[in-house]
CSV table of C-alpha atoms in Angstrom, one decimal:
chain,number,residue,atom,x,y,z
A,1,UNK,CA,40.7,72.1,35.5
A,2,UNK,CA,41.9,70.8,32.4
A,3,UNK,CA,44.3,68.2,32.8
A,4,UNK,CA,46.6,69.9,30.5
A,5,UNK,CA,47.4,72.8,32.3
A,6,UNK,CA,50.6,72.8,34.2
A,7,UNK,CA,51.1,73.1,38.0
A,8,UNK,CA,51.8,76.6,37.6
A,9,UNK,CA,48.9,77.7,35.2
A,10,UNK,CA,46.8,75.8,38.0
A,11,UNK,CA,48.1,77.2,41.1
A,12,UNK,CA,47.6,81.1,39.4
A,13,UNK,CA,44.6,80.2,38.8
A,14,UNK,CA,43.9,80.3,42.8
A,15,UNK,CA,45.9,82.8,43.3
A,16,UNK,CA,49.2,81.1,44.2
A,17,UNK,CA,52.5,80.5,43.1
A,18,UNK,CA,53.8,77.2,41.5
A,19,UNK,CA,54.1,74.9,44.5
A,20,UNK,CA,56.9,72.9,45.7
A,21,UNK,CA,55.5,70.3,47.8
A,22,UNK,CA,57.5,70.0,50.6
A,23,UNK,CA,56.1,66.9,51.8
A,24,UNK,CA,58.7,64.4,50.3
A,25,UNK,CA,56.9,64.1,46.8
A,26,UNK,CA,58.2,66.8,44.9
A,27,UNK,CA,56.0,66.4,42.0
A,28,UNK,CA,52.8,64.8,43.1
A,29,UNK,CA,50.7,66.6,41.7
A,30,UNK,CA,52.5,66.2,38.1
A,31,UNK,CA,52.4,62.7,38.9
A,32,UNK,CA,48.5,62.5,39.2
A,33,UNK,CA,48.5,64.1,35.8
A,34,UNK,CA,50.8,61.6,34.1
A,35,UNK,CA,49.1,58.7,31.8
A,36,UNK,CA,49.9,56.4,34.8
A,37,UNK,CA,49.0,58.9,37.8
A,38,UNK,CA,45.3,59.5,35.8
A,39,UNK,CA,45.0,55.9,35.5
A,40,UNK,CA,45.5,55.1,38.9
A,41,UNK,CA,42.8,57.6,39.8
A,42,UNK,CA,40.5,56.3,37.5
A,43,UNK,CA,40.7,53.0,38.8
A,44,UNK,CA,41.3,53.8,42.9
A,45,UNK,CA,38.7,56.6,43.3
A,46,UNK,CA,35.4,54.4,42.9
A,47,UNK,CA,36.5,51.8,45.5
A,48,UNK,CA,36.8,54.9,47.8
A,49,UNK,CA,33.5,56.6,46.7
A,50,UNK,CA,32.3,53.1,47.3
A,51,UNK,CA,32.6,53.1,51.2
A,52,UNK,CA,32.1,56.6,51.3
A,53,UNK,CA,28.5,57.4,53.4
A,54,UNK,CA,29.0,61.4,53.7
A,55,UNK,CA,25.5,63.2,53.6
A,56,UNK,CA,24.8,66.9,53.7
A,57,UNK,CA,25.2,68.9,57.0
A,58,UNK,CA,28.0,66.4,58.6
A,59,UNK,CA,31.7,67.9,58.7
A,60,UNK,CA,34.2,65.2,57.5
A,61,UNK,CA,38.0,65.2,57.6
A,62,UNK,CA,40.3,64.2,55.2
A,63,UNK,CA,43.6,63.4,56.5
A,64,UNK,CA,46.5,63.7,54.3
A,65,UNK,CA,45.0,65.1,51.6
A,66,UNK,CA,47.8,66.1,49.4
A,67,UNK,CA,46.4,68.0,46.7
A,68,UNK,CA,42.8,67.2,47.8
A,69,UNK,CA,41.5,64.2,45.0
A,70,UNK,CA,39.7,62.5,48.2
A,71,UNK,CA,38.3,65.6,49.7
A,72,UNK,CA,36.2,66.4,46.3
A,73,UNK,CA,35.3,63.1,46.2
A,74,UNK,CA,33.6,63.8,50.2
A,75,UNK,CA,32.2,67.2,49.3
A,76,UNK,CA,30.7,65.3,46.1
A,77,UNK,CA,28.5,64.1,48.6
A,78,UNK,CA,27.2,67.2,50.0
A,79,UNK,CA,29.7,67.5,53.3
A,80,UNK,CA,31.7,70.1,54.5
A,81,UNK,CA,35.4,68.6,54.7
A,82,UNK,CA,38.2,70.1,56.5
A,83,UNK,CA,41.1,68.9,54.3
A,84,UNK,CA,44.8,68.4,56.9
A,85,UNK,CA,48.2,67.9,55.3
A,86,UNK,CA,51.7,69.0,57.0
A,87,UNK,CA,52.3,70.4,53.0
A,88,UNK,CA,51.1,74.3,52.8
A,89,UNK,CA,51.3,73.7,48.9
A,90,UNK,CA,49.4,70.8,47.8
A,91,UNK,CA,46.3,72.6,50.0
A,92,UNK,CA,46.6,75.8,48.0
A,93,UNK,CA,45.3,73.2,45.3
A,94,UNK,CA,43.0,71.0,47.3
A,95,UNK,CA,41.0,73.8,48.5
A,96,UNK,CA,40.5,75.4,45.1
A,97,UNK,CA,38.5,72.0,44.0
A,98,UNK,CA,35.4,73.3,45.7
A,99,UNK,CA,34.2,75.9,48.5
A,100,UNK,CA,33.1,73.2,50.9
A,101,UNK,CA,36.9,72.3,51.6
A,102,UNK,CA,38.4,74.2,53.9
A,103,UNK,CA,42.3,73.6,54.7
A,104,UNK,CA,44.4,73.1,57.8
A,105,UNK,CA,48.4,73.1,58.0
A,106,UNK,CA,48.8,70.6,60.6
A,107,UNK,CA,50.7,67.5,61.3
A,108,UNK,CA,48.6,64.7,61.7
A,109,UNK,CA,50.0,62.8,64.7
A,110,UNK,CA,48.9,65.9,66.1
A,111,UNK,CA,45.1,66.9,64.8
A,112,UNK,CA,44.7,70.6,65.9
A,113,UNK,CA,40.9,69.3,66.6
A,114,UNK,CA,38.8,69.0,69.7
A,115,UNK,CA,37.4,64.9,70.5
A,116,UNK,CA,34.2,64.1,68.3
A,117,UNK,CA,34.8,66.9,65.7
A,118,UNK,CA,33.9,65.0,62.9
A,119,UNK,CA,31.2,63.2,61.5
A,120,UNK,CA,33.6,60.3,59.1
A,121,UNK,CA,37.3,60.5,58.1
A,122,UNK,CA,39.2,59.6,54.9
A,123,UNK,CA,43.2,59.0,55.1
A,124,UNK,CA,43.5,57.8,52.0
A,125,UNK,CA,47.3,56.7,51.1
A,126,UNK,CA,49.2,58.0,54.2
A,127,UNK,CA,49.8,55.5,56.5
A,128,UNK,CA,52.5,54.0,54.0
A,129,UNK,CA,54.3,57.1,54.1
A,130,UNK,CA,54.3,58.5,58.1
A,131,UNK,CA,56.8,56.9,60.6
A,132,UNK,CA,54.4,56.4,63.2
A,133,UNK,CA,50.7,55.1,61.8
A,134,UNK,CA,49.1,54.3,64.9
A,135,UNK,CA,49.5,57.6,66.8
A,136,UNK,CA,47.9,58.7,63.4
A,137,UNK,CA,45.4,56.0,63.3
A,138,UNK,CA,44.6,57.1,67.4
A,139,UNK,CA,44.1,60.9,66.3
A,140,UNK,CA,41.8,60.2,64.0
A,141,UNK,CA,39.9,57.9,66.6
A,142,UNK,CA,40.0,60.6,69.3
A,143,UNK,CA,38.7,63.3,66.4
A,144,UNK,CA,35.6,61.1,65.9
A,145,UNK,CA,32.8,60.2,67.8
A,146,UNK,CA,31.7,56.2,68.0
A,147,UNK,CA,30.3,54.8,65.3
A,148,UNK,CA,31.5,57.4,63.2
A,149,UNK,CA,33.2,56.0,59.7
A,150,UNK,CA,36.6,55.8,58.9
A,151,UNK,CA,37.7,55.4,55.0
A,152,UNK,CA,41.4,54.2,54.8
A,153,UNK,CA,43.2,53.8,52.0
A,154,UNK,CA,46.7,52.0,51.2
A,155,UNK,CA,49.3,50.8,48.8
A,156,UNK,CA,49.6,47.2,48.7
A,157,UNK,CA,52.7,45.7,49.8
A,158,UNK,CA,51.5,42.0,48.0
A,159,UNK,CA,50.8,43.2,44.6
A,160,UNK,CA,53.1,44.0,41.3
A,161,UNK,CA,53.3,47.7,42.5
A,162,UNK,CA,54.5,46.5,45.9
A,163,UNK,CA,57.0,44.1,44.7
A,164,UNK,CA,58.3,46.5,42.2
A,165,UNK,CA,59.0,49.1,45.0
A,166,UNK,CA,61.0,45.9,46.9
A,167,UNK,CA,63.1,44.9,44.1
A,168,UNK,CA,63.8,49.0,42.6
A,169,UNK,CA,63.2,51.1,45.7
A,170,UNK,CA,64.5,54.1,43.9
A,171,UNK,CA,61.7,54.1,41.2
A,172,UNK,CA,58.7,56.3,41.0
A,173,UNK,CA,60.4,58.6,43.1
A,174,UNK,CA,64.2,59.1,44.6
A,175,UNK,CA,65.7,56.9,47.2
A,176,UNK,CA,65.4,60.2,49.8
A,177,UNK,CA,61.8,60.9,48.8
A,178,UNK,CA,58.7,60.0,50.9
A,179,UNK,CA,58.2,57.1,48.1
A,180,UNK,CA,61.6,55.9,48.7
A,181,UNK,CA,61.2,55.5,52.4
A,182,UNK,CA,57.9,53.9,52.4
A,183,UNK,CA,56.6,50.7,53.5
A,184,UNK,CA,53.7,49.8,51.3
A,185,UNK,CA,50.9,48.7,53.9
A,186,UNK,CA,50.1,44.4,54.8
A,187,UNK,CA,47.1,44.7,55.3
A,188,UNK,CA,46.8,42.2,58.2
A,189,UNK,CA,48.8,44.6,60.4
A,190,UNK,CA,46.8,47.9,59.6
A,191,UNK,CA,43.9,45.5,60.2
A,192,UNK,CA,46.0,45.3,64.3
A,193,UNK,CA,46.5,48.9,64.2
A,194,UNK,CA,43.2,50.0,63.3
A,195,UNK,CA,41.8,47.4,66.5
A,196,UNK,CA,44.9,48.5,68.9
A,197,UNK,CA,43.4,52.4,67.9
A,198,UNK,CA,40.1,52.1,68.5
A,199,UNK,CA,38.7,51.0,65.6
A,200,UNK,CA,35.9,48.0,64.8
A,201,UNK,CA,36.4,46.3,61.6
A,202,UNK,CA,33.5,47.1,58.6
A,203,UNK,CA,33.6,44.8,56.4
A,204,UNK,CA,36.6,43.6,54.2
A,205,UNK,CA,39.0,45.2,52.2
A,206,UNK,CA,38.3,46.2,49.0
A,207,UNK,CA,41.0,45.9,46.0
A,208,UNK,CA,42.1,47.3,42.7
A,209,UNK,CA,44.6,48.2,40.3
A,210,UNK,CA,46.5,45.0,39.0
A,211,UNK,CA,48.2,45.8,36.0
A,212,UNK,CA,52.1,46.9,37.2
A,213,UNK,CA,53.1,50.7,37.3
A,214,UNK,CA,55.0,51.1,34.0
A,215,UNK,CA,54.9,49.6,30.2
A,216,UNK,CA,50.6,49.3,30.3
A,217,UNK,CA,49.7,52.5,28.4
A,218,UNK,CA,46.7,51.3,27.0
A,219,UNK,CA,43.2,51.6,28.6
A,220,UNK,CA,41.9,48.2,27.4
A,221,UNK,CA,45.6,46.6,28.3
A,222,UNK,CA,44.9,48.2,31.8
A,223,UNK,CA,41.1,47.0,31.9
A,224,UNK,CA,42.6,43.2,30.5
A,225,UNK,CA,44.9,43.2,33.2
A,226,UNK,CA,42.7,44.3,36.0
A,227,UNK,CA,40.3,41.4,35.1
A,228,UNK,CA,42.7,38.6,35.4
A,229,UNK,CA,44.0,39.9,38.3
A,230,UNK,CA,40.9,40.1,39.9
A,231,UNK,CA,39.8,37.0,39.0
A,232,UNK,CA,43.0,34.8,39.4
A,233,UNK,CA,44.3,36.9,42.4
A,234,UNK,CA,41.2,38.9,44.5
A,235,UNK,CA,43.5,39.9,47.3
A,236,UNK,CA,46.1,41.5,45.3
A,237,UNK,CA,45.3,44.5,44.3
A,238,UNK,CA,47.9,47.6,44.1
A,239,UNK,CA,45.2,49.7,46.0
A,240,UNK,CA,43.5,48.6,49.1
A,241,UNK,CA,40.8,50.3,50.4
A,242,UNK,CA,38.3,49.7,53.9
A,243,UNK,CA,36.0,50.7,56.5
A,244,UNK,CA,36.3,51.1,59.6
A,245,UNK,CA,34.0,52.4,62.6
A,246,UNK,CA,35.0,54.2,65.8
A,247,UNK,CA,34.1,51.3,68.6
A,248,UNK,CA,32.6,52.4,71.7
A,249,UNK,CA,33.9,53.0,74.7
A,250,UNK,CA,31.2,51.7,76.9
């Protein structure tokens, strides 16, 4: 839909009613539709389509999917993708972005899913913002069978946007909100969690975004900054984005 039309114009559109995410961002969506939250899409969505390898006839799951900007991405590809957030709302959005994406109220330290459901998995800025990451990070390896992809997303705790969320905890969202509470990811330790949980390491992590959350309105200013930082600091991207691959139990 056009990015101009309001929440509400959008969720009557599916047949809903203006949504109040309950899910400790009270305006997400808005958010993603904000000079800032568009360019952040721009820029974190092709790292993620990068390590994506959905094909048509698998089922994937997208975990946390919010509003549902990763599952389109995943049923871009051709796969079915059954879209799980604990916020009712947000799916009434995700699920309108195309009829592959089906949507599951569930929270996801407990995946209502048999073992080996899914052919991949996306979590795609979530483990930043749950109080216990590696019971997620073990449902989504019991959910999938080995081998089977995992795409995992993050926030960057060594990056501007991380040390700005350090120094003024209370911006981009209020000191009680999901933002305010979170602990932007090292990745290091999701690199432990993701080994502790039954994961194999695929390859490094990818990074983006450099130029700092407010005052860079300009697309060229944004593109200027995002050059020098990946040239003068490759590992500190806002967004960080991997693979990872169920390991075997054998």
């Amino acid at each position: 839909m056009d990015p101009s039309t309001s929440v509400s114009e959008r969720s009557a559109a599916v047949g809903g009613t203006e949504p109040v995410l309950d899910g400790g961002f009270p305006d997400l969506d808005r958010w993603y539709w904000t000079t800032v939250g568009r360019a952040f899409s721009r820029a974190s969505a092709p790292l993620v389509e990068r390590l994506l390898d959905a094909r048509p006839g698998q089922l994937w799951l997208d975990a946390g999917a919010g509003t549902g900007c990763i599952a389109e991405l995943v049923a871009a590809r051709g796969a079915e993708v059954a879209a799980v957030d604990g916020d009712p709302a947000g799916l009434v959005l995700a699920e309108a972005r195309a009829t592959a994406i089906s949507t599951t109220v569930a929270a996801l330290e407990h995946l209502p899913f048999a073992e080996r459901s899914f052919d991949g998995a996306t979590c795609v800025c979530v483990l930043e913002f749950v109080s216990a990451p590696e019971r997620v990070l073990g449902e989504l390896a019991r959910v999938l069978p080995d081998g089977a992809p995992l795409v995992l997303g993050c926030m960057h705790r060594a990056s501007l946007w991380g040390l700005g969320r350090r120094l003024r905890p209370g911006r981009g969202g209020a000191a009680g909100s999901a933002y305010g509470r979170s602990d932007f990811a090292d990745t290091e330790q999701i690199d432990e969690l993701l080994a502790r949980s039954g994961f194999a390491l695929d390859g490094d992590w990818l990074h983006g975004v450099w130029w700092p959350p407010r005052g860079v309105p300009h697309d060229g200013v944004r593109t200027a900054f995002d050059r020098a930082g990946a040239r003068l600091a490759p590992r500190n991207g806002a967004f960080v984005v991997r693979r990872a691959r169920r390991r075997s139990e054998a």
